mmCIF file of C-alpha atoms in Angstrom:
data_model
loop_
_atom_site.group_PDB
_atom_site.id
_atom_site.type_symbol
_atom_site.label_atom_id
_atom_site.label_comp_id
_atom_site.label_asym_id
_atom_site.label_seq_id
_atom_site.Cartn_x
_atom_site.Cartn_y
_atom_site.Cartn_z
ATOM 1 C CA MET A 866 223.034 141.634 125.480
ATOM 2 C CA ALA A 867 225.348 144.587 125.831
ATOM 3 C CA VAL A 868 227.546 142.401 127.989
ATOM 4 C CA ILE A 869 228.314 140.108 125.115
ATOM 5 C CA TYR A 870 230.274 142.724 123.100
ATOM 6 C CA GLY A 871 232.645 143.227 125.931
ATOM 7 C CA PHE A 872 235.626 141.379 127.233
ATOM 8 C CA GLN A 873 236.536 140.835 130.770
ATOM 9 C CA PRO A 874 239.622 142.655 132.087
ATOM 10 C CA LYS A 875 240.176 141.989 135.848
ATOM 11 C CA GLY A 876 236.869 140.106 136.177
ATOM 12 C CA LYS A 877 234.633 142.974 134.893
ATOM 13 C CA TYR A 878 232.822 143.171 131.568
ATOM 14 C CA ILE A 879 232.851 146.499 129.732
ATOM 15 C CA SER A 880 229.785 148.043 128.225
ATOM 16 C CA ALA A 881 228.818 148.168 124.551
ATOM 17 C CA GLU A 882 229.713 151.841 124.519
ATOM 18 C CA GLU A 883 233.156 151.142 126.005
ATOM 19 C CA TRP A 884 233.580 148.261 123.476
ATOM 20 C CA ARG A 885 232.655 150.489 120.456
ATOM 21 C CA SER A 886 235.088 153.208 121.743
ATOM 22 C CA LEU A 887 238.002 150.803 121.147
ATOM 23 C CA PHE A 888 237.505 150.841 117.309
ATOM 24 C CA HIS A 889 238.041 153.413 114.666
ATOM 25 C CA PRO A 890 234.858 155.358 114.137
ATOM 26 C CA ASP A 891 234.636 154.204 110.498
ATOM 27 C CA ASP A 892 234.673 150.577 111.515
ATOM 28 C CA VAL A 893 232.183 150.614 114.426
ATOM 29 C CA GLN A 894 228.924 150.185 112.546
ATOM 30 C CA ARG A 895 230.279 147.302 110.383
ATOM 31 C CA LEU A 896 231.558 145.461 113.566
ATOM 32 C CA VAL A 897 228.367 145.953 115.450
ATOM 33 C CA ASP A 898 226.480 144.659 112.363
ATOM 34 C CA GLU A 899 228.753 141.656 112.068
ATOM 35 C CA ALA A 900 228.649 140.952 115.738
ATOM 36 C CA ASP A 901 224.806 141.024 115.776
ATOM 37 C CA ARG A 902 224.709 138.639 112.760
ATOM 38 C CA LEU A 903 227.190 136.388 114.354
ATOM 39 C CA LEU A 904 225.487 136.158 117.712
ATOM 40 C CA LYS A 905 222.284 134.967 116.120
ATOM 41 C CA ASP A 906 223.546 131.907 114.389
ATOM 42 C CA GLN A 907 227.358 131.540 114.208
ATOM 43 C CA GLU A 908 229.741 129.784 116.495
ATOM 44 C CA LYS A 909 233.014 131.188 115.299
ATOM 45 C CA PHE A 910 234.016 134.757 114.174
ATOM 46 C CA GLN A 911 236.906 136.641 112.514
ATOM 47 C CA PHE A 912 237.048 140.537 112.202
ATOM 48 C CA GLU A 913 239.736 142.830 110.783
ATOM 49 C CA TYR A 914 239.350 146.289 112.081
ATOM 50 C CA ARG A 915 241.302 149.453 113.193
ATOM 51 C CA ALA A 916 241.700 150.018 116.766
ATOM 52 C CA VAL A 917 242.355 153.371 118.233
ATOM 53 C CA ARG A 918 244.996 153.147 120.912
ATOM 54 C CA PRO A 919 245.407 155.634 123.787
ATOM 55 C CA GLY A 920 247.094 158.711 122.353
ATOM 56 C CA GLY A 921 245.365 158.249 118.981
ATOM 57 C CA GLU A 922 247.592 155.696 117.324
ATOM 58 C CA ILE A 923 245.610 153.548 114.833
ATOM 59 C CA ARG A 924 246.583 149.816 114.590
ATOM 60 C CA TRP A 925 245.034 147.110 112.468
ATOM 61 C CA ILE A 926 243.786 144.153 114.450
ATOM 62 C CA LEU A 927 242.656 140.636 113.436
ATOM 63 C CA SER A 928 240.309 139.127 115.975
ATOM 64 C CA HIS A 929 239.047 135.618 115.818
ATOM 65 C CA GLY A 930 237.413 133.208 118.140
ATOM 66 C CA ARG A 931 234.168 131.676 119.090
ATOM 67 C CA ILE A 932 230.736 132.431 120.659
ATOM 68 C CA VAL A 933 230.016 130.922 124.046
ATOM 69 C CA ARG A 934 226.424 130.028 124.546
ATOM 70 C CA ASN A 935 224.423 128.842 127.484
ATOM 71 C CA ALA A 936 222.310 125.818 127.742
ATOM 72 C CA ASP A 937 219.428 127.496 125.922
ATOM 73 C CA GLY A 938 221.701 128.478 122.908
ATOM 74 C CA GLU A 939 221.854 132.126 124.002
ATOM 75 C CA ALA A 940 225.079 133.924 123.323
ATOM 76 C CA ILE A 941 226.712 134.928 126.508
ATOM 77 C CA GLN A 942 230.268 135.686 125.593
ATOM 78 C CA MET A 943 232.712 136.072 122.845
ATOM 79 C CA ILE A 944 236.226 134.515 123.406
ATOM 80 C CA GLY A 945 239.008 134.988 121.030
ATOM 81 C CA THR A 946 242.434 136.372 120.345
ATOM 82 C CA HIS A 947 243.556 139.620 118.887
ATOM 83 C CA THR A 948 246.558 139.897 116.639
ATOM 84 C CA ASP A 949 248.204 143.190 115.511
ATOM 85 C CA ILE A 950 248.361 143.008 111.697
ATOM 86 C CA SER A 951 249.327 146.618 111.075
ATOM 87 C CA ASP A 952 252.650 145.595 109.421
ATOM 88 C CA ARG A 953 250.849 143.328 107.028
ATOM 89 C CA LYS A 954 248.264 145.988 106.213
ATOM 90 C CA GLN A 955 251.052 148.472 105.554
ATOM 91 C CA TYR A 956 252.774 146.054 103.223
ATOM 92 C CA GLU A 957 249.380 145.376 101.395
ATOM 93 C CA GLU A 958 248.977 149.194 101.031
ATOM 94 C CA ALA A 959 252.507 149.669 99.744
ATOM 95 C CA GLU A 960 251.723 146.811 97.194
ATOM 96 C CA LYS A 961 248.608 148.596 96.034
ATOM 97 C CA VAL A 962 250.546 151.847 95.656
ATOM 98 C CA ARG A 963 253.259 150.029 93.653
ATOM 99 C CA GLU A 964 250.596 148.458 91.491
ATOM 100 C CA MET A 965 248.795 151.723 90.911
ATOM 101 C CA THR A 966 252.149 153.407 90.208
ATOM 102 C CA GLY A 967 252.851 150.760 87.479
ATOM 103 C CA LYS A 968 249.607 151.218 86.044
ATOM 104 C CA LEU A 969 250.012 154.967 86.019
ATOM 105 C CA LEU A 970 253.501 154.675 84.405
ATOM 106 C CA HIS A 971 252.086 152.421 81.723
ATOM 107 C CA ALA A 972 249.201 154.767 80.999
ATOM 108 C CA GLN A 973 251.683 157.656 80.880
ATOM 109 C CA ASP A 974 254.023 155.768 78.480
ATOM 110 C CA SER A 975 251.010 154.929 76.283
ATOM 111 C CA GLU A 976 249.961 158.521 76.138
ATOM 112 C CA ARG A 977 253.369 159.834 75.304
ATOM 113 C CA ARG A 978 253.595 157.166 72.526
ATOM 114 C CA ARG A 979 250.298 158.382 71.186
ATOM 115 C CA ILE A 980 251.218 162.054 71.285
ATOM 116 C CA ALA A 981 254.736 161.307 69.853
ATOM 117 C CA ARG A 982 253.024 159.346 66.967
ATOM 118 C CA GLU A 983 250.529 162.080 66.413
ATOM 119 C CA LEU A 984 253.179 164.724 66.289
ATOM 120 C CA HIS A 985 255.216 162.704 63.901
ATOM 121 C CA ASP A 986 252.458 161.469 61.619
ATOM 122 C CA SER A 987 250.069 164.363 61.662
ATOM 123 C CA ALA A 988 251.950 167.547 62.251
ATOM 124 C CA GLY A 989 255.182 166.219 60.669
ATOM 125 C CA GLN A 990 253.312 165.363 57.464
ATOM 126 C CA ILE A 991 251.678 168.848 57.357
ATOM 127 C CA VAL A 992 255.213 170.485 57.728
ATOM 128 C CA ALA A 993 256.541 168.155 55.063
ATOM 129 C CA ALA A 994 253.742 169.112 52.707
ATOM 130 C CA LEU A 995 254.340 172.782 53.249
ATOM 131 C CA GLN A 996 258.057 172.345 52.549
ATOM 132 C CA MET A 997 257.270 170.550 49.288
ATOM 133 C CA THR A 998 254.917 173.333 48.410
ATOM 134 C CA LEU A 999 257.377 176.112 49.007
ATOM 135 C CA ILE A 1000 260.429 174.565 47.392
ATOM 136 C CA PRO A 1001 259.111 175.068 43.836
ATOM 137 C CA LEU A 1002 258.093 178.644 44.818
ATOM 138 C CA GLU A 1003 261.670 179.231 46.125
ATOM 139 C CA GLU A 1004 263.011 178.179 42.637
ATOM 140 C CA GLN A 1005 260.630 180.733 41.053
ATOM 141 C CA ALA A 1006 261.259 183.295 43.643
ATOM 142 C CA GLY A 1007 264.241 184.773 41.701
ATOM 143 C CA LYS A 1008 261.880 186.053 39.212
ATOM 144 C CA LEU A 1009 259.731 187.699 41.927
ATOM 145 C CA ASP A 1010 260.226 190.653 44.164
ATOM 146 C CA GLY A 1011 263.297 190.386 46.522
ATOM 147 C CA ASP A 1012 261.128 190.688 49.612
ATOM 148 C CA VAL A 1013 258.931 187.684 48.394
ATOM 149 C CA SER A 1014 262.006 185.572 47.669
ATOM 150 C CA LYS A 1015 263.491 186.441 51.032
ATOM 151 C CA GLY A 1016 260.051 185.481 52.745
ATOM 152 C CA ILE A 1017 259.908 182.140 50.989
ATOM 153 C CA ARG A 1018 263.459 181.308 52.064
ATOM 154 C CA GLN A 1019 262.787 182.242 55.709
ATOM 155 C CA SER A 1020 259.511 180.312 55.594
ATOM 156 C CA LEU A 1021 261.493 177.246 54.405
ATOM 157 C CA GLU A 1022 264.143 177.773 57.159
ATOM 158 C CA PHE A 1023 261.328 178.057 59.795
ATOM 159 C CA LEU A 1024 259.673 174.854 58.439
ATOM 160 C CA GLN A 1025 263.002 173.048 58.612
ATOM 161 C CA GLN A 1026 263.476 174.148 62.165
ATOM 162 C CA LEU A 1027 259.904 173.218 62.997
ATOM 163 C CA SER A 1028 260.370 169.744 61.432
ATOM 164 C CA GLY A 1029 263.479 169.227 63.460
ATOM 165 C CA GLU A 1030 261.717 170.402 66.632
ATOM 166 C CA LEU A 1031 258.834 167.983 65.934
ATOM 167 C CA ARG A 1032 261.193 165.080 65.496
ATOM 168 C CA THR A 1033 262.997 166.008 68.681
ATOM 169 C CA VAL A 1034 259.935 166.358 70.827
ATOM 170 C CA SER A 1035 258.612 163.105 69.309
ATOM 171 C CA TYR A 1036 261.817 161.306 70.132
ATOM 172 C CA LEU A 1037 261.909 162.788 73.639
ATOM 173 C CA LEU A 1038 258.313 161.758 74.277
ATOM 174 C CA HIS A 1039 259.012 158.116 73.293
ATOM 175 C CA PRO A 1040 262.530 157.191 72.456
ATOM 176 C CA PRO A 1041 262.726 154.084 70.134
ATOM 177 C CA LEU A 1042 265.029 152.502 72.820
ATOM 178 C CA LEU A 1043 261.978 152.151 75.163
ATOM 179 C CA ASP A 1044 260.369 149.725 72.530
ATOM 180 C CA GLU A 1045 263.500 147.524 72.605
#
């Protein structure tokens, strides 16, 4: 049966070991299993696999053909064609990368939008509440110690700066123009 796995260059079949050596190591067992299954009860075959060329270059190959059987129905040979489909496989891989990149960019945009909304709605509201709490104190600060009055004014200035920073970061994370 080892002869069946081979092909016949210059009138000589290659061994099963030589046949296996043509394939990428990760594809060998799958191809052997598929070939064994096909040889039992199939007439036609089609395989996609990676071939390792001399020098180590890996090429994708599509093989399809039929099983030749003797009068007893025993498989004696596989006859078919081999087509290099490496360019198609590279295109498919590039498409997968583009699709994954699109999904990643969408997820990134969604996360930026969520963080921007959280900064604006949560942290921004806390800053606004602090400002509203300190403004009446600032009005009463004239009656208090000068250092306390100065501290309240500085705190309000810091809160205004913080509020501006939050708006800026929120805007930079997700500019409204993106929604349009």
